[in-house]
PDB file of C-alpha atoms in Angstrom:
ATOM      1  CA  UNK A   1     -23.377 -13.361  36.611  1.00 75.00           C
ATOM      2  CA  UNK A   2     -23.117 -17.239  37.059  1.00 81.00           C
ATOM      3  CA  UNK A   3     -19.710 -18.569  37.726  1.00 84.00           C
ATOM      4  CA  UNK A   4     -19.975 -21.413  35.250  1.00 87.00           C
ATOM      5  CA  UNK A   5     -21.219 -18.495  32.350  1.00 87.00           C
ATOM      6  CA  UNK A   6     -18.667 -16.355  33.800  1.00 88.00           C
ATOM      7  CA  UNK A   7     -15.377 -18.744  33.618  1.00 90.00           C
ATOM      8  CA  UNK A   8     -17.263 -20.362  30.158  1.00 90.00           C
ATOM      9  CA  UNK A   9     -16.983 -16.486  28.736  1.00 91.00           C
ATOM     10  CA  UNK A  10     -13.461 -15.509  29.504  1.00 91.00           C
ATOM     11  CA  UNK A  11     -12.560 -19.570  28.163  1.00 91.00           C
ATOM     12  CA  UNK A  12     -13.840 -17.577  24.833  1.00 90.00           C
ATOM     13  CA  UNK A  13     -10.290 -15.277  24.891  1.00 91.00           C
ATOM     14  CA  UNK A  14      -6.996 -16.417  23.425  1.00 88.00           C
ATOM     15  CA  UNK A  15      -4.376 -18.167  26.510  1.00 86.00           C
ATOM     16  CA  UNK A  16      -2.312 -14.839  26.333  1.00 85.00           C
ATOM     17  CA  UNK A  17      -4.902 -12.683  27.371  1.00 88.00           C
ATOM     18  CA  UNK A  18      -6.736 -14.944  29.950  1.00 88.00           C
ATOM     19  CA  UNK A  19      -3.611 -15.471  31.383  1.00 86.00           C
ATOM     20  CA  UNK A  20      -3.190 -11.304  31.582  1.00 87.00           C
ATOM     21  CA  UNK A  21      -6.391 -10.165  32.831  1.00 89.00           C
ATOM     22  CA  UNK A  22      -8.495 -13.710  32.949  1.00 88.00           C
ATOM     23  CA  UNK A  23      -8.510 -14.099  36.731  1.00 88.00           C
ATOM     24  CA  UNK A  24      -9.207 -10.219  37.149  1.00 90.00           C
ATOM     25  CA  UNK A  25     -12.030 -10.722  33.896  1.00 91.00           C
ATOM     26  CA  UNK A  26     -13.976 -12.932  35.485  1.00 90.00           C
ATOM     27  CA  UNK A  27     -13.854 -11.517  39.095  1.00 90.00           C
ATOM     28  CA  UNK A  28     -15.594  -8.811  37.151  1.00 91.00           C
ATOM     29  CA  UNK A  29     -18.395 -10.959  35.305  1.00 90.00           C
ATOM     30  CA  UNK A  30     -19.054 -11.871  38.412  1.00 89.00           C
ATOM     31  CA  UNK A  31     -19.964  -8.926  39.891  1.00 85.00           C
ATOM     32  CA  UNK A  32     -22.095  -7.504  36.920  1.00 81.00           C
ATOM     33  CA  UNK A  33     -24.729  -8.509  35.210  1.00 79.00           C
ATOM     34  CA  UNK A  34     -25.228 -11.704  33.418  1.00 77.00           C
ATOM     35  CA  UNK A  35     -27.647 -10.786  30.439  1.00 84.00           C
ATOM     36  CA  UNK A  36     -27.190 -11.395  26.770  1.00 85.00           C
ATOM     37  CA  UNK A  37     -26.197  -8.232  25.809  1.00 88.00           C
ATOM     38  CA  UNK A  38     -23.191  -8.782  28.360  1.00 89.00           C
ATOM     39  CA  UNK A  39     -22.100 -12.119  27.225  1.00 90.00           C
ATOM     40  CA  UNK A  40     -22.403 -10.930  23.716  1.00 91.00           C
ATOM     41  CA  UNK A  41     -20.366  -7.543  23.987  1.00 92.00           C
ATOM     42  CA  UNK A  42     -17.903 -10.534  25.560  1.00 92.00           C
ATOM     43  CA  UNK A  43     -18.515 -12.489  22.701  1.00 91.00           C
ATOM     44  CA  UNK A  44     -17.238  -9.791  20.500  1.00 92.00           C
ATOM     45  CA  UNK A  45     -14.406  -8.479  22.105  1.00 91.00           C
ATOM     46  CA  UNK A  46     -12.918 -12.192  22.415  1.00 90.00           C
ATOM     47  CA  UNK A  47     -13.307 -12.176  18.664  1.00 88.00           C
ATOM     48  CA  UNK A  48     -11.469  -9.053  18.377  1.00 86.00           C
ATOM     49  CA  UNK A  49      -8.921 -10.184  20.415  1.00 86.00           C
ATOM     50  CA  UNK A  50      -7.913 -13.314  18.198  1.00 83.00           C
ATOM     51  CA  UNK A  51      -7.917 -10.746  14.697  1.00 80.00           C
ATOM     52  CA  UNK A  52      -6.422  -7.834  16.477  1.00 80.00           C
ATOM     53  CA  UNK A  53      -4.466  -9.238  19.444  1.00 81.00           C
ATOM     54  CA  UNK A  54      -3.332  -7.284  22.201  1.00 79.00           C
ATOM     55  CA  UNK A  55       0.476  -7.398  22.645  1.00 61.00           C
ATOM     56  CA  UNK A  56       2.093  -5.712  25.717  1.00 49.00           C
ATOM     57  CA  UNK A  57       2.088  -6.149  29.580  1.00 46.00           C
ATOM     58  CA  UNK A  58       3.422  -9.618  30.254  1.00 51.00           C
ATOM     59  CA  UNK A  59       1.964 -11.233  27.376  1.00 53.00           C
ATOM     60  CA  UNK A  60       5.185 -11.221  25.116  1.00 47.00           C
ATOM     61  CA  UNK A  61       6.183 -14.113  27.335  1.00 48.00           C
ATOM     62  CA  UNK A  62       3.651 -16.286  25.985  1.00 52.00           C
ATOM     63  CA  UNK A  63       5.412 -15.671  22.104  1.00 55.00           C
ATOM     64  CA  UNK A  64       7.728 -19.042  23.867  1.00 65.00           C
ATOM     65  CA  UNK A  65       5.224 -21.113  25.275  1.00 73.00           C
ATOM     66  CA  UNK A  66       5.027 -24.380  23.585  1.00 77.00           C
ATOM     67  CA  UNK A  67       2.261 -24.149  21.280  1.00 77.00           C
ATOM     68  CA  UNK A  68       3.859 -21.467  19.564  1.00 76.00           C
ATOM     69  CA  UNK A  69       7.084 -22.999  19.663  1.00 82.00           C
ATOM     70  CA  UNK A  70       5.745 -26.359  18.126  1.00 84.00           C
ATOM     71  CA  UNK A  71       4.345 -24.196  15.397  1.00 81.00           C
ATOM     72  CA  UNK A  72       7.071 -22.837  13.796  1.00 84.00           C
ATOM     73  CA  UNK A  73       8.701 -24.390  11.115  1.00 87.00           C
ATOM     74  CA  UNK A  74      11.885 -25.962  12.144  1.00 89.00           C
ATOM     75  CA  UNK A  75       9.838 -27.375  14.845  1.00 89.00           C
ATOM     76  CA  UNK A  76       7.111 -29.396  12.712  1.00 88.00           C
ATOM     77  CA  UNK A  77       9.148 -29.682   9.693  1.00 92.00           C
ATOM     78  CA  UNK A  78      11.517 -32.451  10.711  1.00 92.00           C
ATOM     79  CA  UNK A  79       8.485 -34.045  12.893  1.00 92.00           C
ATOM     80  CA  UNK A  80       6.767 -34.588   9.344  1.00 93.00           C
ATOM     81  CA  UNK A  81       9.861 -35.687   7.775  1.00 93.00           C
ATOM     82  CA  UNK A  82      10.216 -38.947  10.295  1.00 92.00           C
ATOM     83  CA  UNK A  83       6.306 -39.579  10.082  1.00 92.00           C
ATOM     84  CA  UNK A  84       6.653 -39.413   6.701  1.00 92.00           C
ATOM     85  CA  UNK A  85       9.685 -41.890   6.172  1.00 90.00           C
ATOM     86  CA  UNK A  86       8.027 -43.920   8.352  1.00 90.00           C
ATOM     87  CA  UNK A  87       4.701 -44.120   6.528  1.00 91.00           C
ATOM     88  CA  UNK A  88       7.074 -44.965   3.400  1.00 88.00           C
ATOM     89  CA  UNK A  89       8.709 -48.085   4.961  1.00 87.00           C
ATOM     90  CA  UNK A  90       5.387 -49.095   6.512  1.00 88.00           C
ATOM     91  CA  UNK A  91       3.640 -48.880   3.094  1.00 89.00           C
ATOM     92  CA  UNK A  92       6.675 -50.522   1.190  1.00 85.00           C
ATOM     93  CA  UNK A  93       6.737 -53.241   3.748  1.00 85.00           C
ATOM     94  CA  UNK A  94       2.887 -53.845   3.241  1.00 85.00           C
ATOM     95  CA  UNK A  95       3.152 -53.975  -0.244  1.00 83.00           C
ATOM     96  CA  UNK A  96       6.449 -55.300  -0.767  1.00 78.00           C
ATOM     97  CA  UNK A  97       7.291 -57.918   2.536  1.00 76.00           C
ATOM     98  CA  UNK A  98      10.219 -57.203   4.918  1.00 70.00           C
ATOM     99  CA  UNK A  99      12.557 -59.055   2.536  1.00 70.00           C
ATOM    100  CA  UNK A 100      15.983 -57.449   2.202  1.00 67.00           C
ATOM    101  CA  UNK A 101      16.450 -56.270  -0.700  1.00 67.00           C
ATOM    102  CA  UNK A 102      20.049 -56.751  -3.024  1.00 64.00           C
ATOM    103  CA  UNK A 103      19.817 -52.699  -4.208  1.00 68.00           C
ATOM    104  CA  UNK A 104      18.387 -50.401  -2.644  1.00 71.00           C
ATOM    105  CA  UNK A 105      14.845 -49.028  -4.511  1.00 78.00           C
ATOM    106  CA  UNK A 106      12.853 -45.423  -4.411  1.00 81.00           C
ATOM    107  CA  UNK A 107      11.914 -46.403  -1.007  1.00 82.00           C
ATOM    108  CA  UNK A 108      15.105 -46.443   0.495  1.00 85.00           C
ATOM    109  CA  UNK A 109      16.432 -42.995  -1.031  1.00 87.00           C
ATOM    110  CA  UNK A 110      13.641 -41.812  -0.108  1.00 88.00           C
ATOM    111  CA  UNK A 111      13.799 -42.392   3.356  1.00 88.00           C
ATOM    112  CA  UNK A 112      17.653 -41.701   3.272  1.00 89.00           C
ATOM    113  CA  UNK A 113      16.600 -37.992   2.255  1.00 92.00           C
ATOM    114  CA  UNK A 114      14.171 -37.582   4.414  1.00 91.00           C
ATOM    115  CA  UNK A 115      16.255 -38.421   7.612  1.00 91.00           C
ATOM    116  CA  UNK A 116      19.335 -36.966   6.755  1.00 91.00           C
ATOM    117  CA  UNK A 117      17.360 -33.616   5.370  1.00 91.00           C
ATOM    118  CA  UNK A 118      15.902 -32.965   8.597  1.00 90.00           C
ATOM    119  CA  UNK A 119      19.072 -32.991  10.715  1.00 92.00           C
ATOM    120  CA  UNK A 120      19.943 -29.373   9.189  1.00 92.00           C
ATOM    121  CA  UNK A 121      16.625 -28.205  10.364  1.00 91.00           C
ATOM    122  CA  UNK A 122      16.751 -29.709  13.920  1.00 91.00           C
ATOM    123  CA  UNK A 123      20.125 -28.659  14.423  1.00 91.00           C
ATOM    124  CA  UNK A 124      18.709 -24.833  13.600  1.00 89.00           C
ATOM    125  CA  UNK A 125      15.611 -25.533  15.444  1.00 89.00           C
ATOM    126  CA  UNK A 126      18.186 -26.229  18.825  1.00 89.00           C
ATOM    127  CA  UNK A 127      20.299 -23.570  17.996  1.00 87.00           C
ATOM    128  CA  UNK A 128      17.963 -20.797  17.702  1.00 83.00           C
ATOM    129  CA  UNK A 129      15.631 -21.827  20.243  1.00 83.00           C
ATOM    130  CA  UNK A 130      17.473 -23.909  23.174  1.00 83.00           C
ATOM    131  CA  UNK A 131      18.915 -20.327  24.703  1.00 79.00           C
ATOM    132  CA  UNK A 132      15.279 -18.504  24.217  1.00 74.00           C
ATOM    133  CA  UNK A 133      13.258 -21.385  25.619  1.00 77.00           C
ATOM    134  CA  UNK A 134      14.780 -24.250  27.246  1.00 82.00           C
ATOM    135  CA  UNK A 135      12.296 -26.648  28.641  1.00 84.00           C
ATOM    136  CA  UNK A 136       9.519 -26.057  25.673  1.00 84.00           C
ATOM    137  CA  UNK A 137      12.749 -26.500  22.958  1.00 87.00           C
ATOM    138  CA  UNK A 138      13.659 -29.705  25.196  1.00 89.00           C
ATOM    139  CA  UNK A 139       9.940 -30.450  25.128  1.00 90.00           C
ATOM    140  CA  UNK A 140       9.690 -30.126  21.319  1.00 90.00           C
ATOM    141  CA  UNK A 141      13.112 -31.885  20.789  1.00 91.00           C
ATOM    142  CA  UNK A 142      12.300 -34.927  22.877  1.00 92.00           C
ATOM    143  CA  UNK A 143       9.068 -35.471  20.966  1.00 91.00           C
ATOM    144  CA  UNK A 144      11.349 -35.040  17.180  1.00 90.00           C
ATOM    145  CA  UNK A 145      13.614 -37.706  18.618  1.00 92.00           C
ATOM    146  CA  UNK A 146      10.961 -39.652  19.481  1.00 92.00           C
ATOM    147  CA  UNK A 147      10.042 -39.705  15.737  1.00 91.00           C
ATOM    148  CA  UNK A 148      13.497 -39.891  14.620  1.00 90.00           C
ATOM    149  CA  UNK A 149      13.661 -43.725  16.348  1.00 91.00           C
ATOM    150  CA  UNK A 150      10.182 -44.161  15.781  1.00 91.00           C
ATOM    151  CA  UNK A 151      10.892 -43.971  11.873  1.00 89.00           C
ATOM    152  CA  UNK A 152      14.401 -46.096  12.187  1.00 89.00           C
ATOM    153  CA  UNK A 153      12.731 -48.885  14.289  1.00 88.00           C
ATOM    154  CA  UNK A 154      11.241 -50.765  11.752  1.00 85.00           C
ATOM    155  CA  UNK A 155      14.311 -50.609   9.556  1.00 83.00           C
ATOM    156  CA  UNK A 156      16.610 -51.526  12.105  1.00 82.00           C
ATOM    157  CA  UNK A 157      14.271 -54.442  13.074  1.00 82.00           C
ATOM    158  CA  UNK A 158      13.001 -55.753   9.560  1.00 77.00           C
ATOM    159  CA  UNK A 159      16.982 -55.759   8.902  1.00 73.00           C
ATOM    160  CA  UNK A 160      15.898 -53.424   5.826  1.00 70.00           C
TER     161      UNK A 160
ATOM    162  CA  UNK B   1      -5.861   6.144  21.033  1.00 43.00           C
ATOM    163  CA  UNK B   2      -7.877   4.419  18.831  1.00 43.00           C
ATOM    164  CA  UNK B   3      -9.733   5.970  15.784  1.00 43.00           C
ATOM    165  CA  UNK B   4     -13.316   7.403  15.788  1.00 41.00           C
ATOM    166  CA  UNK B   5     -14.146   3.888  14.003  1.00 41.00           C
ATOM    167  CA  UNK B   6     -13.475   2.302  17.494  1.00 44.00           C
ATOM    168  CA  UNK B   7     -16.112   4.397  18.712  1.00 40.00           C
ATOM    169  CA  UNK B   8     -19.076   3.204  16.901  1.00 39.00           C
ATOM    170  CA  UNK B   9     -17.933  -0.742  16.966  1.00 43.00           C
ATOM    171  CA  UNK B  10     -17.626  -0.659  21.011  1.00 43.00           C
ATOM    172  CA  UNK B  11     -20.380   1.773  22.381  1.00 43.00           C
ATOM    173  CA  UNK B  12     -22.948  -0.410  24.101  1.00 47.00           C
ATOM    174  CA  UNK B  13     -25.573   2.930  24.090  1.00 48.00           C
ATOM    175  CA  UNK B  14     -26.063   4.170  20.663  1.00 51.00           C
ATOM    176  CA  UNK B  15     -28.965   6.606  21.769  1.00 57.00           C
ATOM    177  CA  UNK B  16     -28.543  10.464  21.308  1.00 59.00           C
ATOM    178  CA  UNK B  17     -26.072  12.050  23.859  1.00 61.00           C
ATOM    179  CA  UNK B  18     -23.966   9.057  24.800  1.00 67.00           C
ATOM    180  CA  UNK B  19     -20.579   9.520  23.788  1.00 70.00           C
ATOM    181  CA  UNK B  20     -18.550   6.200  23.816  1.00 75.00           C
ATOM    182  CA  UNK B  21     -14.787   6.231  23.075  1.00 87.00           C
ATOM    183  CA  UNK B  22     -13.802   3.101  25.653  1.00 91.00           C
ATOM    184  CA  UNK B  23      -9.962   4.292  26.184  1.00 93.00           C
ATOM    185  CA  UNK B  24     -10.710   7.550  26.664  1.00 94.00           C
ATOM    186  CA  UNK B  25     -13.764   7.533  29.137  1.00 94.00           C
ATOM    187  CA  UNK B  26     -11.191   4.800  31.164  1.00 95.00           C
ATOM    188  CA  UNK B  27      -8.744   7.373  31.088  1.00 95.00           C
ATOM    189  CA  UNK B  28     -11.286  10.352  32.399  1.00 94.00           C
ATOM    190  CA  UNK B  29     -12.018   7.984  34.999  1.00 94.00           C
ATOM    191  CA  UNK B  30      -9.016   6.975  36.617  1.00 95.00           C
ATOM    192  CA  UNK B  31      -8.277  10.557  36.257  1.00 94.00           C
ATOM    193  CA  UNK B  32      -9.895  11.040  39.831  1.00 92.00           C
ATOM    194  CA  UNK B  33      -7.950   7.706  41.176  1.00 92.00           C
ATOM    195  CA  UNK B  34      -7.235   4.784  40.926  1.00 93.00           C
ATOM    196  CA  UNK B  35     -10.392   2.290  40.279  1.00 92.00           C
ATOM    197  CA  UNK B  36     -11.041  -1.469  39.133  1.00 92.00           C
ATOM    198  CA  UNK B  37     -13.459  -2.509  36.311  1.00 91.00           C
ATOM    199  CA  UNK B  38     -16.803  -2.364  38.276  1.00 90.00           C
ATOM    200  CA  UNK B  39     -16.221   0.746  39.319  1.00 92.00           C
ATOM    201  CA  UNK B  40     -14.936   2.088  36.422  1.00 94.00           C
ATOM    202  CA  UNK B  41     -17.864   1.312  34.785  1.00 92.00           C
ATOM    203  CA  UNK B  42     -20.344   2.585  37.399  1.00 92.00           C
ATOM    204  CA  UNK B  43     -17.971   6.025  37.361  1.00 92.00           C
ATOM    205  CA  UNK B  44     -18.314   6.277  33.339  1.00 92.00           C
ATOM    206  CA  UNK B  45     -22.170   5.671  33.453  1.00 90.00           C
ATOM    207  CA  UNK B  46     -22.548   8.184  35.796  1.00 90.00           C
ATOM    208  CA  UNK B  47     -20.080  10.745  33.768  1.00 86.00           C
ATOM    209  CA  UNK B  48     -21.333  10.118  29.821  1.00 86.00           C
ATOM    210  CA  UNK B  49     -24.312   7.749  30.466  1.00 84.00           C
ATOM    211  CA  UNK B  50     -22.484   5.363  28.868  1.00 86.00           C
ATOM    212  CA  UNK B  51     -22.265   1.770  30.194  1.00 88.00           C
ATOM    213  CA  UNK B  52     -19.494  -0.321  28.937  1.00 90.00           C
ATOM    214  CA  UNK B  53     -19.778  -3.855  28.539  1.00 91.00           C
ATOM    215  CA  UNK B  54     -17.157  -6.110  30.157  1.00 93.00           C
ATOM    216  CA  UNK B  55     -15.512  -7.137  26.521  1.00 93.00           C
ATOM    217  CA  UNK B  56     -15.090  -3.613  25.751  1.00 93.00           C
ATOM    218  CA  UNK B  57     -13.780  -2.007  29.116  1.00 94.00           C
ATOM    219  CA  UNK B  58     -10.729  -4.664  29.005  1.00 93.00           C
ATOM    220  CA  UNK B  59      -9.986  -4.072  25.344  1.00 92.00           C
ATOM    221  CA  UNK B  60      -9.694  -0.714  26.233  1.00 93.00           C
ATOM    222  CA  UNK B  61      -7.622  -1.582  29.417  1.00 94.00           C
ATOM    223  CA  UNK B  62      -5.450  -4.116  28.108  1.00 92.00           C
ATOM    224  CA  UNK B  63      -4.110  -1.652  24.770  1.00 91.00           C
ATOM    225  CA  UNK B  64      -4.195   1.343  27.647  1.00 92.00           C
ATOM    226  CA  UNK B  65      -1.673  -1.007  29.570  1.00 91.00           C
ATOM    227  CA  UNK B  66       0.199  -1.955  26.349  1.00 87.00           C
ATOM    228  CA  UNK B  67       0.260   2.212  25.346  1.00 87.00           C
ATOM    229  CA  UNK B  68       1.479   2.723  28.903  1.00 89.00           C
ATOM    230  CA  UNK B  69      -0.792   5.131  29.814  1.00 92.00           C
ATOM    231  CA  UNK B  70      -2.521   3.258  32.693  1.00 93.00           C
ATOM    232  CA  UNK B  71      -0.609   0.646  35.221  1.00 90.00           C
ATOM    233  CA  UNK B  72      -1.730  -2.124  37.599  1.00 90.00           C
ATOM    234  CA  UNK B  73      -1.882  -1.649  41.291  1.00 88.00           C
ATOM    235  CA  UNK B  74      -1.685  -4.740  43.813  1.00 86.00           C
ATOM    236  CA  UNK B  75      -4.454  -6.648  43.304  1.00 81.00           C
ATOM    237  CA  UNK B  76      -7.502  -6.369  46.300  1.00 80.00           C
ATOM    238  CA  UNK B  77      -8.393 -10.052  46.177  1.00 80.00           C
ATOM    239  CA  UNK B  78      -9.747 -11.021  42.622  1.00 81.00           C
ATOM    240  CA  UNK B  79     -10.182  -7.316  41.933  1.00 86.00           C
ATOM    241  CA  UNK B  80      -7.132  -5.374  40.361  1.00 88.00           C
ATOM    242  CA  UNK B  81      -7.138  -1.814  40.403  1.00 91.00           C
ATOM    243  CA  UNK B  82      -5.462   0.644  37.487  1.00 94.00           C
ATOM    244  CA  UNK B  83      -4.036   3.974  38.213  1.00 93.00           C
ATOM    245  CA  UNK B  84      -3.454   7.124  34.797  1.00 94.00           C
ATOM    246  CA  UNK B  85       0.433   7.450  34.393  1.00 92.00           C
ATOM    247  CA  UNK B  86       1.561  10.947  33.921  1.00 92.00           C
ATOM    248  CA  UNK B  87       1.949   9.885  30.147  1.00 92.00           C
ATOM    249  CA  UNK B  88      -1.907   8.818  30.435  1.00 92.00           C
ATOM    250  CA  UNK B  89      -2.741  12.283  31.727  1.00 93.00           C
ATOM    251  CA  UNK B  90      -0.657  13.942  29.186  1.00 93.00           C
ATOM    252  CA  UNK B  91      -2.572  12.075  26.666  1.00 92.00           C
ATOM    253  CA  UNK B  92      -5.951  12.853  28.357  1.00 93.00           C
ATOM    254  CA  UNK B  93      -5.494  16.345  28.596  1.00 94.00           C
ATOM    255  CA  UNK B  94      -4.615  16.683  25.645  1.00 93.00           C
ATOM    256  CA  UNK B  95      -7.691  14.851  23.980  1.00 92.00           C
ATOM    257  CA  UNK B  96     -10.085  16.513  26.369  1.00 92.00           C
ATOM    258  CA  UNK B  97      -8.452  20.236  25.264  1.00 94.00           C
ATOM    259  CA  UNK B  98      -8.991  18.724  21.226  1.00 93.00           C
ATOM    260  CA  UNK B  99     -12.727  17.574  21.894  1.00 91.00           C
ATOM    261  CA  UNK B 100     -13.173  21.607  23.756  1.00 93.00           C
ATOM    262  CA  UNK B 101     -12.565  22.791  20.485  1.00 93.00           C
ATOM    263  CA  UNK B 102     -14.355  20.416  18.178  1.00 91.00           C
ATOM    264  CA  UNK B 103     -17.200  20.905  20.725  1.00 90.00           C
ATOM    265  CA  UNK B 104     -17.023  24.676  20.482  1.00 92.00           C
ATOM    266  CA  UNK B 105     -16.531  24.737  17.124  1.00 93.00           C
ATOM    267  CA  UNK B 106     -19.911  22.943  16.407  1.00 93.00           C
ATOM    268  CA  UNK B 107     -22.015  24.368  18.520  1.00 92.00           C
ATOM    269  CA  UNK B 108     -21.171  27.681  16.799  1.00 91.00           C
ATOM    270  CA  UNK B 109     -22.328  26.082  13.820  1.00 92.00           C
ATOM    271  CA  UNK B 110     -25.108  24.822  15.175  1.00 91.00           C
ATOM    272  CA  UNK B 111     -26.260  28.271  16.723  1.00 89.00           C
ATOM    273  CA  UNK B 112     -25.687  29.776  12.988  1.00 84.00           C
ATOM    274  CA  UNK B 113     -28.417  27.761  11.775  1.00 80.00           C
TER     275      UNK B 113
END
């Protein structure tokens, strides 16, 4: 089989298994034949793999990587919570002006909430997942603190 | 082992006289030694008349690995062998002695016709 179809083929199989048996896979599309019934028999085993995934060898390392990591919870939860506050003070300084206000409105509780909700969350997200996986829980940390100050920013610098 | 329903989802020749059940024509041949996927599936085409697609032989290896009843050797280059653990020939002996009987058992039907 071509090298392009081949490597294009075993692209078709979740990370977790190429990384398993990819290199191996494709050394073996390689040496066999490269007709349709082959890439479709290929075809349908990658699409077993993703409904009925294959867990053992050393794929149960790949349950940390960062993808995963990012999609749990406590890792996009307080991620949302900053992008949202800081849609809110965008909007409300679109539609209202950067004037300071004398109380503080919807807008502000608001954004109170949703900053001083998420800390809970992060501070579970570190806990359980710092000692499991370090550098993507740094990785995933970095980028919530990122919208932490991205979110404060324009309060701090309107004078809000 | 998977389920009979395996068996008609994976085979890649339907015709009369194949017989296709992926993990356990993998285990019957690494039974003889150990073997990598090209020539596992030259070695079941010549034993059943069965040749197994690519998709299928490494769904069959990668949930044989997971069961532990196969195991990686070093790798030769970009090939990587498999050897049967003794669990794996447990298991394959013990299939193999099932499928004697079911296979006696209907032909003795069949000859009462």
């Amino acid at each position: 089989m071509n090298r392009v179809v081949a490597h294009l083929l075993t692209r078709l199989y979740p990370r977790a298994w190429r990384e398993r048996y990819g290199k191996e896979f494709e050394a073996l599309l390689q040496d066999g034949r490269g007709d349709l019934r082959t890439s479709a028999n290929v075809l349908w085993s990658a699409l077993r793999e993703y409904i009925f995934p294959t867990r053992g060898a050393n794929m149960a390392q790949q349950i940390n990587s960062f993808g995963s990591i990012i999609k749990r919870p406590s890792a996009f939860l307080p991620l949302a919570m900053s992008l949202t506050a800081l849609t809110l003070v965008l909007v409300h300084i679109t539609i209202f002006g950067a004037a300071r206000e004398a109380d503080e409105g919807t807008t502000a509780h608001l954004w109170q909430i949703l900053m001083a909700g998420q800390m809970p969350v992060l501070a579970f997200f570190a806990i359980k997942w710092l000692p499991r996986a370090p550098k993507q829980t740094l990785c995933v940390l970095a980028l919530q603190a990122g919208a932490v100050l991205a979110s404060i920013a324009p309060v701090f610098y309107f004078n809000l | 082992m998977r389920s009979t329903r395996h068996v008609v989802e994976a085979e890649n020749d339907t015709g009369p006289g194949h017989y296709s059940d992926p993990p356990l024509l993998v285990l019957a041949s690494l039974a003889s030694g150990p073997r990598h996927g090209h020539a596992m599936i030259e070695d079941i085409a010549s034993l059943c008349g069965t040749r197994l697609g690519p998709g299928t032989l490494y769904g069959a290896i990668a949930r044989l690995e997971q069961l532990g009843w196969i195991e990686p050797l070093p790798a030769e280059e970009r090939r990587q062998p498999y050897r049967i653990t003794a669990e794996g020939l447990h298991v394959l002996r013990a299939k193999l002695k099932t499928l004697q009987h079911f296979t006696k058992a209907g032909l003795r039907r069949l000859e009462a016709l």
